[in-house]
Amino acid sequence: MSELLDKFKAYLAETTNLGHASTLLYWDLETSMPKEGFKGHSDALAYLSTESFKRSTSTEMGEFLDKLSAPAEFDALDSDWKYIVKQMKKNYDENKRVPADFYHDFIVAQNEAGVAWQDAKAKKDFSIFAPHLEKMIDFTKKMMGYMRPHMEVYDALLDSYEEGMDSATYDRVFNELKEGLLPLLNKILAAKPYDESKFKKEYDIPAQKAVEKFLLEYIGFSFDKGCTGETEHPFTLNFNSKDVRVSNHFRTDNAVDPMFSAIHEGGHAIFEQNVAERLDDTVAGSCNYLGLHESQSRFYENVLGRNINFWKPIYAKLQEIDPDFKDITIDEFYRYINSVKNSLIRTQADEVTYCLHVIVRYEIEQEIFRNNVPVSELPALWNKKMEEYLHITPPTDAEGILQDMHWSDGSFGYFPTYLLGTIYDGMFLEAVEKDLGSIDTVLAEGRIKDITKWLNEHIHQYGSSRKPKEVIQAVCGREVSAQPILKYFTEKYTKIYNL
Ligand code: ZN
């Protein structure tokens, strides 16, 4: 190994320590910090992130990357380090092109827009948020212009969340899905809805926590390399593959949502816990592709977790851990967790309508960045699309265009990755079944860990070192397609709703 690479690794290790400390502070801030500890934590976090950013954009870093990119050094690197150097050089060059003053103004605008969004949502008044949204759109365009001047803005945004996925691919698979899904949804909505009254009761919280632990272990989350916490919104946080944490939110009026949050975050965490150790603390050591990441959480949550065979080997155990489920049969439970409704809020949507919630956002983002539709027209556009796809109109903008925070911080192009993950899942399901046989059988026999092992081997171990298109090609042997997930939806819900 070259002396230069050794020095570079030592430099990266120091930066990693700063990141490690920031991650721990953030976890503590979210899960256990007392209210008045906020200032101390946020000051320390701001300091550490600034130092870390300085190191990642330093002249020293630039010199390392230039030298390692020169053919003599680069050709001698192994394939992991070739990826790492190339990716870091790309990120470095993009960050360097952003003027410091502009970056500062962007962060200020982002913070102000966040505050305005919260206020607008609470007061159900879009006009409070509108000027900030306009500013964030403008700033986002400029930011992409600096970072990726050779790319069309919306393509650049999509690519920044799911590298290599362009709008031509998104358009093709989303349209494919929409065409197939709209008639299916209409049939489901015309069928008899499921009566959920039996599930409306007070649930015990300690029992829910015990269920979370049981489910995480069952699907293959390692408690030697992870732990759990409680937060308002569930999330997954990773230090490296040896320490990956998940959080959950427990309520007395609903014990089912936390189960699926546990399985969802568990899916994200299992990915991170199984990235090859040699990639730890590098840019390849964690999955940076949001669509691919989401495909894993949704595979566990929906494809596996909402299959009745997932529950067959463990339902009696679930009833034993949480006696609130003693009077609910597995068939009733299965029916409840697959109830399809045309509701207003994306985060509460079932797996079928969820796709359309994302398509609404994707189409509006295109209107914003491609057709320059004025911000004042967006709420009406939102409502029109909700009516067209889900046959429902938000009573106020708080349940409509103001429901998500993503656009307030400039995360345009982020939403579509949620749906891309679902589309990948249809393809992964086919690939898993080709190797392991019907997942119904594998799950019914309590062998879910065989599926986890398959995912570890084929997807997780590579971290970010394989880009999403390469993963799909390697695992499925073909281009991304929405047909497999459409087939899954059609077969599953035709049976459930007797269509
Ligand atoms: Zn997720």
Short mmCIF file of C-alpha atoms and ligand atoms in Angstrom, two decimals:
data_model
loop_
_atom_site.label_atom_id
_atom_site.label_comp_id
_atom_site.label_asym_id
_atom_site.label_seq_id
_atom_site.Cartn_x
_atom_site.Cartn_y
_atom_site.Cartn_z
CA MET A 1 0.00 0.00 0.00
CA SER A 2 1.31 3.42 -0.87
CA GLU A 3 2.59 5.82 1.74
CA LEU A 4 0.28 8.46 0.32
CA LEU A 5 -2.79 6.27 0.85
CA ASP A 6 -1.70 5.59 4.45
CA LYS A 7 -1.43 9.31 5.15
CA PHE A 8 -4.79 9.91 3.52
CA LYS A 9 -6.41 7.21 5.68
CA ALA A 10 -4.97 8.82 8.81
CA TYR A 11 -6.37 12.19 7.72
CA LEU A 12 -9.80 10.64 7.12
CA ALA A 13 -9.72 8.90 10.51
CA GLU A 14 -9.41 12.27 12.27
CA THR A 15 -12.37 13.64 10.32
CA THR A 16 -14.30 10.49 11.21
CA ASN A 17 -13.77 11.18 14.91
CA LEU A 18 -15.38 14.60 14.53
CA GLY A 19 -18.32 13.01 12.72
CA HIS A 20 -18.59 10.31 15.38
CA ALA A 21 -18.88 12.89 18.14
CA SER A 22 -21.49 14.87 16.16
CA THR A 23 -23.57 11.74 15.58
CA LEU A 24 -23.56 10.90 19.28
CA LEU A 25 -24.54 14.45 20.21
CA TYR A 26 -27.38 14.33 17.70
CA TRP A 27 -28.65 10.99 19.03
CA ASP A 28 -28.54 12.30 22.58
CA LEU A 29 -30.25 15.55 21.56
CA GLU A 30 -33.10 13.60 19.95
CA THR A 31 -33.53 10.83 22.52
CA SER A 32 -32.53 11.80 26.04
CA MET A 33 -31.19 15.34 26.46
CA PRO A 34 -33.06 17.41 29.08
CA LYS A 35 -34.85 20.43 27.59
CA GLU A 36 -32.42 23.00 28.94
CA GLY A 37 -29.44 21.10 27.59
CA PHE A 38 -30.34 22.22 24.09
CA LYS A 39 -28.03 25.21 23.80
CA GLY A 40 -24.93 23.35 24.93
CA HIS A 41 -25.64 20.49 22.56
CA SER A 42 -26.46 22.64 19.56
CA ASP A 43 -23.39 24.87 20.06
CA ALA A 44 -21.14 21.83 20.23
CA LEU A 45 -22.82 20.31 17.20
CA ALA A 46 -22.42 23.51 15.17
CA TYR A 47 -18.74 23.70 16.12
CA LEU A 48 -18.01 20.07 15.27
CA SER A 49 -19.88 20.17 11.94
CA THR A 50 -18.08 23.35 10.89
CA GLU A 51 -14.71 21.80 11.74
CA SER A 52 -15.64 18.66 9.89
CA PHE A 53 -16.80 20.65 6.83
CA LYS A 54 -13.57 22.68 6.91
CA ARG A 55 -11.50 19.50 6.84
CA SER A 56 -13.51 17.99 4.01
CA THR A 57 -13.02 21.12 1.87
CA SER A 58 -9.47 21.94 3.02
CA THR A 59 -6.49 22.52 0.72
CA GLU A 60 -4.88 19.47 2.30
CA MET A 61 -7.85 17.34 1.32
CA GLY A 62 -7.74 18.77 -2.21
CA GLU A 63 -4.06 17.89 -2.52
CA PHE A 64 -4.61 14.33 -1.30
CA LEU A 65 -7.42 13.83 -3.80
CA ASP A 66 -5.44 15.37 -6.70
CA LYS A 67 -2.44 13.19 -6.03
CA LEU A 68 -4.48 10.02 -5.55
CA SER A 69 -6.41 10.74 -8.76
CA ALA A 70 -3.22 10.92 -10.84
CA PRO A 71 -2.98 7.76 -13.00
CA ALA A 72 0.15 6.31 -11.35
CA GLU A 73 -1.44 6.34 -7.87
CA PHE A 74 -5.04 5.74 -8.97
CA ASP A 75 -4.31 2.65 -11.05
CA ALA A 76 -2.58 1.03 -8.07
CA LEU A 77 -5.68 1.39 -5.84
CA ASP A 78 -8.02 -1.55 -5.28
CA SER A 79 -11.59 -1.23 -6.55
CA ASP A 80 -12.99 -0.01 -3.18
CA TRP A 81 -10.46 2.80 -2.96
CA LYS A 82 -10.90 3.69 -6.61
CA TYR A 83 -14.57 4.28 -5.84
CA ILE A 84 -13.81 6.19 -2.62
CA VAL A 85 -11.25 8.54 -4.22
CA LYS A 86 -13.41 9.19 -7.28
CA GLN A 87 -16.51 9.90 -5.19
CA MET A 88 -14.69 12.12 -2.71
CA LYS A 89 -13.05 14.09 -5.52
CA LYS A 90 -16.45 14.64 -7.14
CA ASN A 91 -17.98 15.82 -3.83
CA TYR A 92 -14.95 17.99 -3.09
CA ASP A 93 -15.04 19.73 -6.48
CA GLU A 94 -18.79 20.32 -6.23
CA ASN A 95 -18.56 21.79 -2.72
CA LYS A 96 -15.60 23.96 -3.68
CA ARG A 97 -17.59 25.60 -6.46
CA VAL A 98 -20.18 26.98 -4.00
CA PRO A 99 -19.15 30.50 -2.87
CA ALA A 100 -18.94 30.72 0.94
CA ASP A 101 -21.24 33.79 1.07
CA PHE A 102 -23.88 32.05 -0.96
CA TYR A 103 -23.67 28.93 1.22
CA HIS A 104 -24.16 31.05 4.31
CA ASP A 105 -27.21 32.82 2.80
CA PHE A 106 -28.63 29.45 1.79
CA ILE A 107 -28.44 28.12 5.35
CA VAL A 108 -30.07 31.30 6.71
CA ALA A 109 -32.88 31.06 4.12
CA GLN A 110 -33.33 27.40 4.94
CA ASN A 111 -33.73 28.09 8.66
CA GLU A 112 -36.17 30.94 8.03
CA ALA A 113 -38.20 28.82 5.64
CA GLY A 114 -38.37 26.03 8.25
CA VAL A 115 -39.81 28.40 10.84
CA ALA A 116 -42.26 29.92 8.33
CA TRP A 117 -43.39 26.45 7.23
CA GLN A 118 -44.19 25.41 10.81
CA ASP A 119 -46.09 28.64 11.37
CA ALA A 120 -47.98 28.33 8.08
CA LYS A 121 -48.93 24.73 8.83
CA ALA A 122 -50.15 25.57 12.34
CA LYS A 123 -52.21 28.49 11.03
CA LYS A 124 -53.31 26.59 7.90
CA ASP A 125 -52.17 29.56 5.82
CA PHE A 126 -50.03 28.93 2.73
CA SER A 127 -49.40 32.65 2.17
CA ILE A 128 -47.06 32.70 5.21
CA PHE A 129 -44.85 30.06 3.59
CA ALA A 130 -45.17 31.16 -0.07
CA PRO A 131 -42.39 33.83 -0.19
CA HIS A 132 -40.00 31.44 1.59
CA LEU A 133 -40.83 28.62 -0.78
CA GLU A 134 -40.13 30.94 -3.70
CA LYS A 135 -36.78 31.81 -2.17
CA MET A 136 -35.87 28.16 -1.57
CA ILE A 137 -36.72 27.30 -5.18
CA ASP A 138 -34.54 30.16 -6.39
CA PHE A 139 -31.67 29.25 -4.03
CA THR A 140 -31.88 25.59 -4.98
CA LYS A 141 -31.60 26.48 -8.68
CA LYS A 142 -28.55 28.62 -7.93
CA MET A 143 -26.99 25.94 -5.71
CA MET A 144 -27.30 23.33 -8.46
CA GLY A 145 -25.95 25.88 -10.94
CA TYR A 146 -22.77 26.15 -8.86
CA MET A 147 -22.41 22.48 -7.99
CA ARG A 148 -23.51 20.86 -11.26
CA PRO A 149 -23.44 23.55 -13.95
CA HIS A 150 -23.44 20.94 -16.74
CA MET A 151 -26.75 19.38 -15.64
CA GLU A 152 -30.37 20.42 -15.99
CA VAL A 153 -31.54 21.53 -12.52
CA TYR A 154 -34.19 18.91 -11.76
CA ASP A 155 -32.04 16.10 -13.14
CA ALA A 156 -29.19 17.34 -10.95
CA LEU A 157 -31.48 17.25 -7.91
CA LEU A 158 -32.76 13.74 -8.64
CA ASP A 159 -29.20 12.57 -9.17
CA SER A 160 -28.04 14.05 -5.88
CA TYR A 161 -30.38 11.71 -3.95
CA GLU A 162 -30.16 8.64 -6.18
CA GLU A 163 -26.99 8.83 -8.21
CA GLY A 164 -27.36 7.79 -11.83
CA MET A 165 -31.16 7.88 -11.89
CA ASP A 166 -32.29 10.50 -14.41
CA SER A 167 -35.74 11.92 -15.02
CA ALA A 168 -36.19 9.82 -18.17
CA THR A 169 -36.01 6.67 -16.02
CA TYR A 170 -38.21 8.18 -13.30
CA ASP A 171 -40.79 9.27 -15.89
CA ARG A 172 -40.88 5.86 -17.51
CA VAL A 173 -41.32 3.81 -14.31
CA PHE A 174 -43.64 6.26 -12.53
CA ASN A 175 -45.95 6.46 -15.55
CA GLU A 176 -45.90 2.70 -15.88
CA LEU A 177 -46.91 2.41 -12.24
CA LYS A 178 -49.56 5.14 -12.38
CA GLU A 179 -51.30 3.63 -15.41
CA GLY A 180 -51.57 0.26 -13.70
CA LEU A 181 -52.32 1.49 -10.21
CA LEU A 182 -55.16 3.98 -10.85
CA PRO A 183 -57.64 1.37 -12.18
CA LEU A 184 -56.66 -1.06 -9.39
CA LEU A 185 -57.19 1.61 -6.74
CA ASN A 186 -60.60 2.52 -8.17
CA LYS A 187 -61.67 -1.10 -7.87
CA ILE A 188 -60.40 -1.32 -4.28
CA LEU A 189 -62.19 1.89 -3.28
CA ALA A 190 -65.44 0.59 -4.78
CA ALA A 191 -65.16 -2.59 -2.67
CA LYS A 192 -66.37 -2.93 0.92
CA PRO A 193 -63.99 -1.14 3.31
CA TYR A 194 -62.63 -3.04 6.31
CA ASP A 195 -64.29 -2.32 9.65
CA GLU A 196 -61.45 -1.22 11.95
CA SER A 197 -63.51 -0.61 15.11
CA LYS A 198 -62.02 -3.61 16.94
CA PHE A 199 -58.62 -1.94 16.85
CA LYS A 200 -59.76 1.25 18.55
CA LYS A 201 -58.69 0.83 22.18
CA GLU A 202 -56.09 1.76 24.79
CA TYR A 203 -52.79 -0.06 24.26
CA ASP A 204 -50.14 -0.73 26.86
CA ILE A 205 -46.83 1.05 26.12
CA PRO A 206 -44.30 -1.29 27.86
CA ALA A 207 -45.80 -4.21 25.91
CA GLN A 208 -45.28 -2.29 22.65
CA LYS A 209 -41.61 -1.77 23.51
CA ALA A 210 -41.19 -5.48 24.16
CA VAL A 211 -42.83 -6.20 20.79
CA GLU A 212 -40.42 -3.79 19.08
CA LYS A 213 -37.43 -5.63 20.53
CA PHE A 214 -38.89 -9.00 19.58
CA LEU A 215 -39.61 -7.94 15.98
CA LEU A 216 -36.20 -6.34 15.47
CA GLU A 217 -34.47 -9.51 16.64
CA TYR A 218 -36.77 -11.66 14.56
CA ILE A 219 -35.94 -9.91 11.28
CA GLY A 220 -32.18 -9.95 11.94
CA PHE A 221 -31.30 -6.60 13.61
CA SER A 222 -28.25 -7.16 15.80
CA PHE A 223 -28.43 -5.69 19.32
CA ASP A 224 -24.65 -6.17 19.59
CA LYS A 225 -24.33 -3.58 16.83
CA GLY A 226 -27.30 -1.36 17.61
CA CYS A 227 -29.84 -0.12 20.10
CA THR A 228 -33.21 1.64 20.24
CA GLY A 229 -34.50 4.99 21.45
CA GLU A 230 -37.69 7.05 21.46
CA THR A 231 -38.30 10.16 19.36
CA GLU A 232 -41.23 12.09 17.89
CA HIS A 233 -40.50 10.72 14.40
CA PRO A 234 -38.85 7.31 13.98
CA PHE A 235 -35.45 7.32 12.26
CA THR A 236 -32.22 5.32 11.85
CA LEU A 237 -28.81 6.71 12.70
CA ASN A 238 -25.49 5.02 12.01
CA PHE A 239 -22.01 5.68 13.32
CA ASN A 240 -20.51 2.83 11.27
CA SER A 241 -21.52 -0.79 10.71
CA LYS A 242 -20.81 -1.56 14.38
CA ASP A 243 -23.27 0.92 15.84
CA VAL A 244 -26.60 1.55 14.13
CA ARG A 245 -29.50 2.94 16.15
CA VAL A 246 -33.23 3.06 15.50
CA SER A 247 -35.90 5.13 17.18
CA ASN A 248 -39.64 4.71 17.49
CA HIS A 249 -42.71 6.57 18.67
CA PHE A 250 -45.19 4.80 20.98
CA ARG A 251 -48.79 5.84 21.55
CA THR A 252 -51.64 4.46 23.63
CA ASP A 253 -54.19 4.70 20.79
CA ASN A 254 -52.30 2.68 18.20
CA ALA A 255 -49.98 -0.28 18.76
CA VAL A 256 -49.75 -1.37 15.13
CA ASP A 257 -48.00 1.67 13.61
CA PRO A 258 -45.01 1.31 16.00
CA MET A 259 -44.65 -2.35 14.95
CA PHE A 260 -44.34 -1.30 11.33
CA SER A 261 -42.06 1.61 12.19
CA ALA A 262 -39.84 -0.89 14.00
CA ILE A 263 -39.77 -3.19 10.97
CA HIS A 264 -39.20 -0.23 8.60
CA GLU A 265 -36.33 1.31 10.57
CA GLY A 266 -35.06 -2.21 11.24
CA GLY A 267 -34.76 -2.65 7.46
CA HIS A 268 -32.69 0.53 7.16
CA ALA A 269 -30.54 -0.57 10.10
CA ILE A 270 -29.96 -4.13 8.86
CA PHE A 271 -28.59 -2.59 5.64
CA GLU A 272 -26.12 -0.42 7.58
CA GLN A 273 -25.11 -3.17 10.04
CA ASN A 274 -24.13 -5.42 7.17
CA VAL A 275 -21.98 -3.15 5.04
CA ALA A 276 -18.53 -4.79 4.76
CA GLU A 277 -16.31 -3.82 7.68
CA ARG A 278 -13.45 -2.80 5.37
CA LEU A 279 -15.60 0.10 4.11
CA ASP A 280 -16.29 1.49 7.61
CA ASP A 281 -15.61 5.21 8.01
CA THR A 282 -15.31 5.84 4.27
CA VAL A 283 -17.74 7.41 1.83
CA ALA A 284 -18.66 3.87 0.70
CA GLY A 285 -19.26 2.58 4.24
CA SER A 286 -22.88 3.69 4.43
CA CYS A 287 -25.57 3.63 1.75
CA ASN A 288 -25.89 7.18 0.41
CA TYR A 289 -28.58 6.33 -2.16
CA LEU A 290 -31.96 7.16 -0.70
CA GLY A 291 -34.00 5.07 -3.13
CA LEU A 292 -31.89 1.99 -2.53
CA HIS A 293 -32.00 2.57 1.23
CA GLU A 294 -35.76 2.99 1.19
CA SER A 295 -36.11 -0.18 -0.89
CA GLN A 296 -34.71 -2.13 2.04
CA SER A 297 -36.87 -0.57 4.76
CA ARG A 298 -39.97 -0.98 2.61
CA PHE A 299 -39.07 -4.52 1.65
CA TYR A 300 -39.14 -5.48 5.32
CA GLU A 301 -42.10 -3.29 6.22
CA ASN A 302 -44.39 -4.05 3.27
CA VAL A 303 -43.29 -6.99 1.15
CA LEU A 304 -42.38 -9.10 4.20
CA GLY A 305 -44.15 -7.44 7.14
CA ARG A 306 -47.57 -7.08 5.48
CA ASN A 307 -47.52 -10.69 4.26
CA ILE A 308 -49.70 -12.98 6.44
CA ASN A 309 -46.95 -15.61 6.40
CA PHE A 310 -44.59 -13.22 8.20
CA TRP A 311 -46.96 -13.40 11.19
CA LYS A 312 -47.93 -17.08 11.10
CA PRO A 313 -44.90 -18.37 13.05
CA ILE A 314 -44.93 -15.48 15.56
CA TYR A 315 -48.52 -14.33 16.05
CA ALA A 316 -49.06 -16.42 19.21
CA LYS A 317 -45.83 -14.99 20.59
CA LEU A 318 -47.00 -11.45 19.75
CA GLN A 319 -50.26 -12.08 21.66
CA GLU A 320 -48.25 -13.39 24.59
CA ILE A 321 -45.96 -10.32 24.70
CA ASP A 322 -48.80 -7.87 24.12
CA PRO A 323 -52.09 -9.26 25.52
CA ASP A 324 -53.95 -6.33 23.87
CA PHE A 325 -53.90 -8.54 20.76
CA LYS A 326 -55.41 -11.61 22.49
CA ASP A 327 -58.91 -10.88 21.15
CA ILE A 328 -57.68 -10.07 17.62
CA THR A 329 -57.25 -13.03 15.27
CA ILE A 330 -54.37 -13.22 12.81
CA ASP A 331 -56.85 -12.89 9.93
CA GLU A 332 -58.31 -9.72 11.41
CA PHE A 333 -54.80 -8.40 12.00
CA TYR A 334 -53.78 -9.18 8.41
CA ARG A 335 -56.87 -7.47 7.04
CA TYR A 336 -56.25 -4.38 9.20
CA ILE A 337 -52.59 -3.97 8.20
CA ASN A 338 -53.58 -4.10 4.53
CA SER A 339 -56.53 -1.75 4.64
CA VAL A 340 -56.44 0.63 1.63
CA LYS A 341 -57.95 4.09 2.05
CA ASN A 342 -57.79 7.30 0.07
CA SER A 343 -56.47 9.48 2.88
CA LEU A 344 -54.83 12.91 2.88
CA ILE A 345 -51.53 12.40 4.69
CA ARG A 346 -48.62 10.67 2.98
CA THR A 347 -46.95 9.39 6.14
CA GLN A 348 -50.15 7.62 7.21
CA ALA A 349 -50.95 6.12 3.81
CA ASP A 350 -51.14 2.40 3.00
CA GLU A 351 -48.66 0.86 0.56
CA VAL A 352 -50.95 1.29 -2.47
CA THR A 353 -52.06 4.92 -2.13
CA TYR A 354 -48.59 5.89 -0.87
CA CYS A 355 -47.33 5.56 -4.44
CA LEU A 356 -49.81 8.16 -5.65
CA HIS A 357 -48.95 10.59 -2.82
CA VAL A 358 -45.36 10.51 -4.10
CA ILE A 359 -46.39 10.86 -7.75
CA VAL A 360 -48.36 14.04 -6.86
CA ARG A 361 -45.18 15.54 -5.38
CA TYR A 362 -42.97 14.40 -8.26
CA GLU A 363 -45.26 15.93 -10.87
CA ILE A 364 -45.46 19.21 -8.95
CA GLU A 365 -41.67 19.37 -8.60
CA GLN A 366 -41.42 19.01 -12.35
CA GLU A 367 -43.92 21.83 -12.81
CA ILE A 368 -41.79 23.99 -10.51
CA PHE A 369 -38.41 23.31 -12.08
CA ARG A 370 -39.31 22.61 -15.70
CA ASN A 371 -42.34 24.80 -16.33
CA ASN A 372 -41.70 27.56 -13.77
CA VAL A 373 -45.27 27.40 -12.44
CA PRO A 374 -45.67 30.28 -9.95
CA VAL A 375 -45.70 29.33 -6.27
CA SER A 376 -49.13 30.96 -5.80
CA GLU A 377 -50.65 28.33 -8.12
CA LEU A 378 -49.17 25.31 -6.32
CA PRO A 379 -51.87 24.69 -3.65
CA ALA A 380 -54.59 24.52 -6.33
CA LEU A 381 -52.39 22.25 -8.43
CA TRP A 382 -51.86 19.99 -5.41
CA ASN A 383 -55.59 19.75 -4.71
CA LYS A 384 -56.37 19.07 -8.36
CA LYS A 385 -53.94 16.15 -8.49
CA MET A 386 -55.20 14.72 -5.18
CA GLU A 387 -58.72 14.83 -6.56
CA GLU A 388 -57.68 13.24 -9.84
CA TYR A 389 -55.65 10.34 -8.37
CA LEU A 390 -57.13 9.80 -4.91
CA HIS A 391 -60.60 11.35 -5.30
CA ILE A 392 -60.17 13.46 -2.21
CA THR A 393 -59.60 17.19 -1.64
CA PRO A 394 -57.71 18.55 1.38
CA PRO A 395 -60.02 20.77 3.49
CA THR A 396 -57.06 23.10 4.20
CA ASP A 397 -53.46 23.43 2.95
CA ALA A 398 -52.23 22.02 6.29
CA GLU A 399 -53.56 18.63 5.14
CA GLY A 400 -52.45 19.43 1.60
CA ILE A 401 -49.33 21.12 0.30
CA LEU A 402 -48.10 22.14 3.77
CA GLN A 403 -48.04 18.64 5.28
CA ASP A 404 -44.36 17.76 4.63
CA MET A 405 -41.28 19.74 5.63
CA HIS A 406 -39.07 18.64 2.68
CA TRP A 407 -39.57 21.68 0.45
CA SER A 408 -38.89 24.11 3.30
CA ASP A 409 -35.27 22.99 3.50
CA GLY A 410 -34.79 22.74 -0.26
CA SER A 411 -35.02 18.94 -0.45
CA PHE A 412 -36.53 18.95 -3.93
CA GLY A 413 -36.07 15.63 -5.72
CA TYR A 414 -36.12 13.72 -2.43
CA PHE A 415 -39.76 12.48 -2.49
CA PRO A 416 -39.40 10.44 -5.70
CA THR A 417 -36.77 8.22 -4.04
CA TYR A 418 -39.46 6.84 -1.69
CA LEU A 419 -41.37 5.45 -4.64
CA LEU A 420 -38.29 4.30 -6.48
CA GLY A 421 -37.54 2.13 -3.42
CA THR A 422 -40.97 0.49 -3.74
CA ILE A 423 -40.42 -0.12 -7.45
CA TYR A 424 -37.03 -1.75 -6.76
CA ASP A 425 -38.80 -3.96 -4.19
CA GLY A 426 -40.94 -5.63 -6.84
CA MET A 427 -37.76 -6.51 -8.69
CA PHE A 428 -35.91 -7.67 -5.58
CA LEU A 429 -38.87 -9.86 -4.65
CA GLU A 430 -38.59 -11.65 -8.00
CA ALA A 431 -34.85 -12.10 -7.53
CA VAL A 432 -35.22 -13.43 -3.96
CA GLU A 433 -37.90 -15.91 -5.06
CA LYS A 434 -35.73 -17.12 -7.95
CA ASP A 435 -33.05 -18.12 -5.42
CA LEU A 436 -35.03 -19.06 -2.30
CA GLY A 437 -38.40 -20.11 -3.69
CA SER A 438 -41.75 -18.58 -2.71
CA ILE A 439 -41.33 -16.08 0.14
CA ASP A 440 -44.72 -17.26 1.43
CA THR A 441 -43.11 -20.59 2.24
CA VAL A 442 -39.85 -19.14 3.56
CA LEU A 443 -41.80 -16.79 5.88
CA ALA A 444 -44.35 -19.40 6.99
CA GLU A 445 -41.50 -21.68 8.01
CA GLY A 446 -40.03 -18.90 10.16
CA ARG A 447 -36.94 -18.63 7.98
CA ILE A 448 -37.00 -14.86 7.48
CA LYS A 449 -33.30 -14.73 8.36
CA ASP A 450 -32.59 -16.64 5.11
CA ILE A 451 -34.04 -13.61 3.30
CA THR A 452 -31.99 -11.23 5.43
CA LYS A 453 -28.87 -13.22 4.62
CA TRP A 454 -29.70 -13.07 0.91
CA LEU A 455 -30.13 -9.28 1.09
CA ASN A 456 -26.87 -8.96 3.06
CA GLU A 457 -24.98 -10.86 0.38
CA HIS A 458 -26.55 -9.33 -2.70
CA ILE A 459 -27.12 -5.72 -1.63
CA HIS A 460 -26.03 -4.64 1.86
CA GLN A 461 -22.35 -5.61 1.96
CA TYR A 462 -21.50 -3.19 -0.86
CA GLY A 463 -22.63 -0.05 0.98
CA SER A 464 -22.39 2.79 -1.54
CA SER A 465 -19.65 1.20 -3.62
CA ARG A 466 -22.22 -0.04 -6.15
CA LYS A 467 -24.56 2.58 -7.57
CA PRO A 468 -28.30 1.79 -7.67
CA LYS A 469 -28.36 1.01 -11.39
CA GLU A 470 -25.41 -1.36 -10.92
CA VAL A 471 -27.16 -3.07 -8.00
CA ILE A 472 -30.35 -3.55 -10.05
CA GLN A 473 -28.36 -4.87 -12.99
CA ALA A 474 -26.29 -7.24 -10.81
CA VAL A 475 -29.23 -8.51 -8.74
CA CYS A 476 -32.05 -8.52 -11.29
CA GLY A 477 -30.17 -8.67 -14.59
CA ARG A 478 -32.27 -6.00 -16.25
CA GLU A 479 -33.36 -2.36 -16.33
CA VAL A 480 -35.60 -0.86 -13.63
CA SER A 481 -39.25 -1.70 -14.29
CA ALA A 482 -42.51 -1.08 -12.43
CA GLN A 483 -44.15 -4.25 -13.76
CA PRO A 484 -43.04 -6.56 -10.90
CA ILE A 485 -44.41 -4.29 -8.14
CA LEU A 486 -47.64 -3.80 -10.13
CA LYS A 487 -48.01 -7.56 -10.36
CA TYR A 488 -47.44 -7.81 -6.59
CA PHE A 489 -50.08 -5.14 -5.83
CA THR A 490 -52.61 -6.60 -8.25
CA GLU A 491 -52.33 -10.19 -7.03
CA LYS A 492 -52.29 -9.25 -3.36
CA TYR A 493 -55.20 -6.81 -3.32
CA THR A 494 -57.37 -8.76 -5.77
CA LYS A 495 -57.36 -11.52 -3.18
CA ILE A 496 -57.83 -9.29 -0.12
CA TYR A 497 -60.71 -7.30 -1.60
CA ASN A 498 -62.23 -10.11 -3.73
CA LEU A 499 -61.94 -7.93 -6.84
ZN ZN B 1 -37.36 5.02 5.48
#
